[in-house]
């Protein structure tokens, strides 16, 4: 048992006769390791992108809420009346006239 471990550590397994089958397995395992490393890097990159998109979404939601509250303030009748009063515009004293066009 001890001799087999020393043979593996010294590399005799890859240099002896019939080692071609070992080289094939070693290359296959190396390829699988590279694929695993690449997919883990890809997954980490996507996790970072997802976190940044979540922060961006929170920012846009807060901007949307602020814009909506500002719009509601602008639409209030009291606010419109105060802005119109500053421009010295008053409601008309006469009702509007309906125009009818005959052909």
PDB file of C-alpha atoms in Angstrom:
ATOM      1  CA  UNK A   1       0.000   0.000   0.000  1.00  0.00           C
ATOM      2  CA  UNK A   2       2.811   2.371   0.931  1.00  0.00           C
ATOM      3  CA  UNK A   3       4.617   1.588  -2.334  1.00  0.00           C
ATOM      4  CA  UNK A   4       1.532   2.480  -4.408  1.00  0.00           C
ATOM      5  CA  UNK A   5       1.232   5.862  -2.730  1.00  0.00           C
ATOM      6  CA  UNK A   6       4.916   6.602  -3.389  1.00  0.00           C
ATOM      7  CA  UNK A   7       4.496   5.557  -7.011  1.00  0.00           C
ATOM      8  CA  UNK A   8       1.586   7.976  -7.425  1.00  0.00           C
ATOM      9  CA  UNK A   9       3.492  10.827  -5.761  1.00  0.00           C
ATOM     10  CA  UNK A  10       6.640  10.200  -7.849  1.00  0.00           C
ATOM     11  CA  UNK A  11       4.588  10.116 -11.059  1.00  0.00           C
ATOM     12  CA  UNK A  12       5.432   6.550 -12.068  1.00  0.00           C
ATOM     13  CA  UNK A  13       1.738   5.959 -12.767  1.00  0.00           C
ATOM     14  CA  UNK A  14       1.915   8.434 -15.641  1.00  0.00           C
ATOM     15  CA  UNK A  15       5.284   7.273 -17.021  1.00  0.00           C
ATOM     16  CA  UNK A  16       5.039   3.476 -16.934  1.00  0.00           C
ATOM     17  CA  UNK A  17       3.846   1.263 -19.768  1.00  0.00           C
ATOM     18  CA  UNK A  18       0.105   1.424 -20.287  1.00  0.00           C
ATOM     19  CA  UNK A  19      -0.053   4.930 -18.836  1.00  0.00           C
ATOM     20  CA  UNK A  20      -1.998   6.265 -21.835  1.00  0.00           C
ATOM     21  CA  UNK A  21      -5.263   5.330 -20.174  1.00  0.00           C
ATOM     22  CA  UNK A  22      -4.191   7.280 -17.082  1.00  0.00           C
ATOM     23  CA  UNK A  23      -3.337  10.341 -19.167  1.00  0.00           C
ATOM     24  CA  UNK A  24      -6.770  10.283 -20.764  1.00  0.00           C
ATOM     25  CA  UNK A  25      -8.474  10.187 -17.382  1.00  0.00           C
ATOM     26  CA  UNK A  26      -6.187  12.941 -16.065  1.00  0.00           C
ATOM     27  CA  UNK A  27      -6.979  15.186 -19.030  1.00  0.00           C
ATOM     28  CA  UNK A  28     -10.690  14.491 -18.643  1.00  0.00           C
ATOM     29  CA  UNK A  29     -10.603  15.355 -14.921  1.00  0.00           C
ATOM     30  CA  UNK A  30      -8.604  18.527 -15.685  1.00  0.00           C
ATOM     31  CA  UNK A  31     -11.207  19.555 -18.246  1.00  0.00           C
ATOM     32  CA  UNK A  32     -14.007  18.953 -15.742  1.00  0.00           C
ATOM     33  CA  UNK A  33     -12.160  21.041 -13.142  1.00  0.00           C
ATOM     34  CA  UNK A  34     -11.824  23.929 -15.623  1.00  0.00           C
ATOM     35  CA  UNK A  35     -15.517  23.728 -16.488  1.00  0.00           C
ATOM     36  CA  UNK A  36     -16.416  23.744 -12.793  1.00  0.00           C
ATOM     37  CA  UNK A  37     -14.231  26.813 -12.145  1.00  0.00           C
ATOM     38  CA  UNK A  38     -15.733  28.659 -15.123  1.00  0.00           C
ATOM     39  CA  UNK A  39     -19.313  27.949 -14.061  1.00  0.00           C
ATOM     40  CA  UNK A  40     -18.634  29.047 -10.482  1.00  0.00           C
ATOM     41  CA  UNK A  41     -17.161  32.343 -11.729  1.00  0.00           C
ATOM     42  CA  UNK A  42     -20.180  32.825 -13.969  1.00  0.00           C
ATOM     43  CA  UNK A  43     -22.552  32.160 -11.073  1.00  0.00           C
ATOM     44  CA  UNK A  44     -20.730  34.639  -8.827  1.00  0.00           C
ATOM     45  CA  UNK A  45     -20.853  37.294 -11.550  1.00  0.00           C
ATOM     46  CA  UNK A  46     -24.603  36.800 -11.881  1.00  0.00           C
ATOM     47  CA  UNK A  47     -25.077  37.061  -8.116  1.00  0.00           C
ATOM     48  CA  UNK A  48     -23.253  40.413  -8.109  1.00  0.00           C
ATOM     49  CA  UNK A  49     -25.311  41.621 -11.058  1.00  0.00           C
ATOM     50  CA  UNK A  50     -28.509  40.585  -9.295  1.00  0.00           C
ATOM     51  CA  UNK A  51     -27.506  42.458  -6.130  1.00  0.00           C
ATOM     52  CA  UNK A  52     -26.727  45.622  -8.102  1.00  0.00           C
ATOM     53  CA  UNK A  53     -30.047  45.372  -9.964  1.00  0.00           C
ATOM     54  CA  UNK A  54     -31.903  45.035  -6.652  1.00  0.00           C
ATOM     55  CA  UNK A  55     -30.245  48.205  -5.352  1.00  0.00           C
ATOM     56  CA  UNK A  56     -31.081  50.003  -8.582  1.00  0.00           C
ATOM     57  CA  UNK A  57     -34.697  48.836  -8.300  1.00  0.00           C
ATOM     58  CA  UNK A  58     -34.949  50.191  -4.740  1.00  0.00           C
ATOM     59  CA  UNK A  59     -33.592  53.540  -5.950  1.00  0.00           C
ATOM     60  CA  UNK A  60     -36.104  53.735  -8.805  1.00  0.00           C
ATOM     61  CA  UNK A  61     -38.988  52.749  -6.522  1.00  0.00           C
ATOM     62  CA  UNK A  62     -38.145  55.539  -4.093  1.00  0.00           C
ATOM     63  CA  UNK A  63     -37.855  58.029  -6.979  1.00  0.00           C
ATOM     64  CA  UNK A  64     -41.244  56.842  -8.279  1.00  0.00           C
ATOM     65  CA  UNK A  65     -42.863  57.295  -4.855  1.00  0.00           C
ATOM     66  CA  UNK A  66     -41.398  60.797  -4.513  1.00  0.00           C
ATOM     67  CA  UNK A  67     -42.567  61.731  -8.016  1.00  0.00           C
ATOM     68  CA  UNK A  68     -46.051  60.380  -7.383  1.00  0.00           C
ATOM     69  CA  UNK A  69     -46.400  62.335  -4.119  1.00  0.00           C
ATOM     70  CA  UNK A  70     -45.182  65.506  -5.854  1.00  0.00           C
ATOM     71  CA  UNK A  71     -47.697  64.968  -8.669  1.00  0.00           C
ATOM     72  CA  UNK A  72     -50.538  64.455  -6.186  1.00  0.00           C
ATOM     73  CA  UNK A  73     -49.571  67.747  -4.524  1.00  0.00           C
ATOM     74  CA  UNK A  74     -49.599  69.510  -7.890  1.00  0.00           C
ATOM     75  CA  UNK A  75     -53.065  68.119  -8.702  1.00  0.00           C
ATOM     76  CA  UNK A  76     -54.654  69.295  -5.443  1.00  0.00           C
ATOM     77  CA  UNK A  77     -57.311  71.947  -5.977  1.00  0.00           C
ATOM     78  CA  UNK A  78     -55.956  74.178  -3.227  1.00  0.00           C
ATOM     79  CA  UNK A  79     -52.476  74.163  -4.775  1.00  0.00           C
ATOM     80  CA  UNK A  80     -53.882  74.969  -8.226  1.00  0.00           C
ATOM     81  CA  UNK A  81     -55.950  77.831  -6.796  1.00  0.00           C
ATOM     82  CA  UNK A  82     -52.924  79.325  -5.060  1.00  0.00           C
ATOM     83  CA  UNK A  83     -50.815  79.119  -8.230  1.00  0.00           C
ATOM     84  CA  UNK A  84     -53.590  80.662 -10.337  1.00  0.00           C
ATOM     85  CA  UNK A  85     -54.094  83.426  -7.765  1.00  0.00           C
ATOM     86  CA  UNK A  86     -50.396  84.334  -8.024  1.00  0.00           C
ATOM     87  CA  UNK A  87     -50.879  84.822 -11.783  1.00  0.00           C
ATOM     88  CA  UNK A  88     -53.911  87.004 -11.027  1.00  0.00           C
ATOM     89  CA  UNK A  89     -56.295  84.795 -12.925  1.00  0.00           C
ATOM     90  CA  UNK A  90     -59.828  84.558 -11.568  1.00  0.00           C
ATOM     91  CA  UNK A  91     -62.695  82.263 -12.543  1.00  0.00           C
ATOM     92  CA  UNK A  92     -65.051  83.800 -15.110  1.00  0.00           C
ATOM     93  CA  UNK A  93     -68.180  85.533 -13.850  1.00  0.00           C
ATOM     94  CA  UNK A  94     -70.282  84.386 -16.838  1.00  0.00           C
ATOM     95  CA  UNK A  95     -70.865  80.755 -17.750  1.00  0.00           C
ATOM     96  CA  UNK A  96     -69.355  79.502 -20.995  1.00  0.00           C
ATOM     97  CA  UNK A  97     -71.370  79.826 -24.223  1.00  0.00           C
ATOM     98  CA  UNK A  98     -72.148  76.719 -26.260  1.00  0.00           C
ATOM     99  CA  UNK A  99     -71.511  77.115 -29.984  1.00  0.00           C
ATOM    100  CA  UNK A 100     -73.549  75.069 -32.391  1.00  0.00           C
ATOM    101  CA  UNK A 101     -72.398  74.769 -35.985  1.00  0.00           C
ATOM    102  CA  UNK A 102     -75.089  73.994 -38.590  1.00  0.00           C
ATOM    103  CA  UNK A 103     -74.187  72.568 -41.955  1.00  0.00           C
TER     104      UNK A 103
END
